[in-house]
Every structure is written in C-alpha cells, then in structure tokens.
XYZ file of C-alpha atoms in Angstrom:
180
model
C 23.369 -10.533 -4.755
C 21.688 -6.873 -6.079
C 18.435 -8.262 -4.624
C 19.618 -9.458 -1.571
C 21.071 -6.339 -0.406
C 17.606 -4.166 -1.838
C 15.755 -6.202 0.231
C 17.489 -5.890 3.280
C 17.765 -2.308 2.943
C 13.512 -2.752 2.909
C 13.412 -4.704 5.559
C 15.773 -2.071 7.893
C 13.689 1.207 6.500
C 10.382 -0.551 6.843
C 11.675 -1.568 10.760
C 13.172 2.176 11.395
C 9.944 3.826 10.065
C 7.713 1.585 12.087
C 9.810 2.288 15.636
C 9.401 6.055 14.450
C 5.747 5.859 13.762
C 5.404 4.046 16.891
C 7.611 6.281 19.332
C 6.960 10.358 17.867
C 3.895 12.220 16.587
C 4.790 13.363 13.045
C 4.236 16.295 11.932
C 3.050 16.006 8.451
C 4.159 18.044 5.305
C 1.208 18.694 3.736
C 1.407 20.728 0.792
C -0.383 20.113 -2.992
C 0.595 17.791 -5.135
C -0.378 15.997 -7.954
C -2.219 12.172 -7.231
C -1.981 10.984 -10.651
C 1.690 11.435 -11.122
C 2.432 10.223 -7.724
C 0.212 7.127 -8.098
C 2.120 6.403 -11.723
C 5.934 7.056 -10.196
C 5.094 4.063 -7.621
C 3.369 1.670 -10.041
C 7.066 2.463 -12.263
C 8.700 1.324 -8.861
C 6.826 -1.213 -8.658
C 7.256 -2.517 -12.224
C 11.228 -1.643 -11.838
C 11.269 -4.252 -8.678
C 9.553 -6.860 -10.229
C 10.178 -6.551 -14.334
C 6.679 -5.814 -14.946
C 4.917 -4.187 -17.048
C 2.241 -1.082 -17.870
C 0.248 -4.104 -19.005
C -0.285 -5.522 -15.362
C -1.876 -2.297 -14.043
C -5.128 -0.897 -14.920
C -5.817 2.892 -13.774
C -8.619 5.284 -13.138
C -7.365 7.875 -11.713
C -10.027 10.743 -11.414
C -8.757 13.513 -9.621
C -4.697 14.841 -9.632
C -4.031 17.997 -7.747
C -4.533 17.272 -3.871
C -3.101 18.847 -0.122
C -1.699 16.145 1.550
C 1.760 14.462 2.296
C 2.978 13.166 -0.539
C 5.574 10.983 1.368
C 3.683 9.408 3.638
C 1.038 8.977 0.757
C 3.767 7.094 -1.728
C 4.929 5.074 1.280
C 1.760 3.807 2.159
C 0.777 3.273 -1.806
C 4.167 1.329 -2.816
C 3.537 -0.834 0.664
C -0.041 -2.303 -1.096
C 1.283 -2.236 -4.365
C 4.302 -4.502 -3.304
C 1.630 -6.949 -1.117
C -0.232 -6.827 -4.207
C 2.633 -8.529 -6.372
C 3.785 -10.622 -3.648
C 0.391 -12.461 -3.147
C -0.367 -12.245 -6.222
C -0.885 -15.344 -8.947
C 1.675 -15.407 -12.355
C -0.559 -13.332 -13.892
C -0.028 -10.395 -12.112
C -2.971 -8.046 -12.275
C -3.821 -4.667 -9.853
C -6.207 -2.299 -10.381
C -5.775 1.540 -9.080
C -8.513 4.226 -8.974
C -8.865 7.480 -6.993
C -11.963 9.738 -6.815
C -13.499 11.965 -4.544
C -16.181 10.446 -2.688
C -19.661 11.979 -1.303
C -17.766 13.339 2.044
C -15.371 15.609 -0.229
C -12.778 13.048 0.970
C -9.684 11.450 -1.616
C -10.192 7.374 -2.196
C -7.778 5.542 -3.341
C -8.941 1.871 -4.091
C -5.776 -0.902 -5.082
C -7.414 -4.205 -5.952
C -5.499 -7.222 -6.414
C -6.329 -10.808 -7.973
C -4.196 -13.058 -6.023
C -4.442 -15.253 -2.619
C -6.724 -13.055 -1.184
C -7.308 -13.191 3.039
C -8.963 -15.316 5.072
C -12.047 -13.714 6.724
C -10.158 -14.598 10.194
C -7.300 -12.746 9.120
C -8.694 -9.210 8.064
C -8.271 -7.455 11.249
C -5.191 -8.947 12.272
C -2.957 -7.754 8.848
C -2.525 -4.309 10.034
C -0.813 -5.930 13.196
C 3.244 -4.916 13.327
C 4.912 -7.960 12.485
C 2.025 -10.115 11.445
C 2.287 -12.237 8.329
C -0.969 -14.839 7.640
C -0.034 -18.170 8.807
C 0.169 -20.845 6.267
C -0.059 -18.374 3.178
C 3.179 -16.010 4.054
C 6.099 -18.329 4.613
C 7.495 -18.581 1.645
C 6.924 -15.293 0.379
C 9.917 -12.359 1.687
C 8.977 -9.715 4.102
C 8.806 -8.619 7.945
C 5.177 -8.278 8.627
C 5.382 -4.494 8.664
C 4.576 -2.890 5.119
C 1.037 -2.872 6.021
C 1.450 -1.780 10.146
C 3.387 1.244 7.769
C 0.348 1.787 6.087
C -2.117 1.900 8.807
C -0.166 4.163 10.630
C 0.667 6.580 8.125
C -2.859 6.409 7.212
C -3.697 7.696 10.661
C -1.626 10.420 11.157
C -2.804 11.729 8.024
C -6.324 11.922 9.898
C -7.412 9.058 7.336
C -8.721 5.306 7.414
C -7.415 2.505 5.384
C -9.852 -0.766 5.114
C -9.057 -4.284 3.914
C -11.673 -6.400 2.169
C -11.106 -9.969 0.512
C -14.077 -12.847 -0.251
C -11.435 -15.020 0.790
C -8.645 -17.538 -0.381
C -7.938 -16.819 -4.285
C -10.745 -13.805 -4.724
C -7.968 -11.436 -4.178
C -7.721 -7.990 -2.135
C -8.722 -4.810 -1.963
C -7.489 -1.681 0.027
C -9.744 1.140 0.277
C -7.600 4.350 1.644
C -9.516 7.481 2.419
C -8.265 11.002 4.005
C -9.006 14.582 3.972
C -7.914 16.717 1.171
C -7.011 19.490 3.130
C-alpha cells in the first residue's frame, strides 16, 4: 500500500510539474552547487525506491562545482534514472558520467543496458503522456517523466538527446547545459 501511495504521489507531482512547465515561463534559481553530490543524492533516491545497491551503478563524475538550478537538474536526473531502472532487465546496470565538453558546457550522460528504444520511437519519447507501444504496458508510469526532463533542460537553455541502437540494446541520455 505504501508503494501505491508513493506511485500516486509521483504521478500527481508529474502532472502538476508538466502543467506548470507548459503554462508558465519559469525563473530558475541559478546557484553554485556540487554536481557530484547532487548525482549521488539522486542515485541514492533511486536505490531506496527500487531496493538496489551501489553495485548497480558506475559513476565517473569529472566535475564538481557548477552553476545551474539544482532542483530542476535533480528532477531531470531522477526521472532518467527512474526510467533506466524500470526499463532494464533483472541485472540492472546504469552508468553515469559528467564532464565539461569542448564548448565549456556541462555534459551528463546516463546509460542503461535495458530494453532500449526502437529507432522509430526516439523522436517521440519526450512528448507529453507518450509511452512506447508494446514495451510499456506492463510498466508503471504516466508518460510525463521525459516530457518534464525535456522542458526543464530547455528552460535551463540546454539540450537533451536520447540514443539507442534498438531493442535490447539499452538507452543513453546526454544532457548538455551551460555552466552559468
């Protein structure tokens, strides 16, 4: 019952966040924070949510202090990690890395080794309420998580990209944001 309450709470929060993101221009609170700590905290939330261990994750965080909106960025990371777990096989493995790219932008890459995304669906996964036909019916979710990811990254003046070589080949998300 507690898991159902948590799932319902997450759904309501996703609907509210998606509506807010679509209807208002958000003034993000840019401040300096430790990206490594934010990623570790996000990972810990997912570990508790799904009863995983640190062994399920491999991290390579090459930057620590950045200036951005920590709340928006944490929401993005948690949503992507949540999907990575939900759409993985029994042996969950997720890689997380961050670095500064050649344009002096912050890059965060989250890669899973799960069911992947068919090539024909890659351009659709960021749509509001979109769920991949035939692959998501037995998975809990609202189809709002990646919409929220896209809107938050767009509002941070960044870009989010998704890559998958197809079914059973995993998925990789690349987030690029300015370091204000």
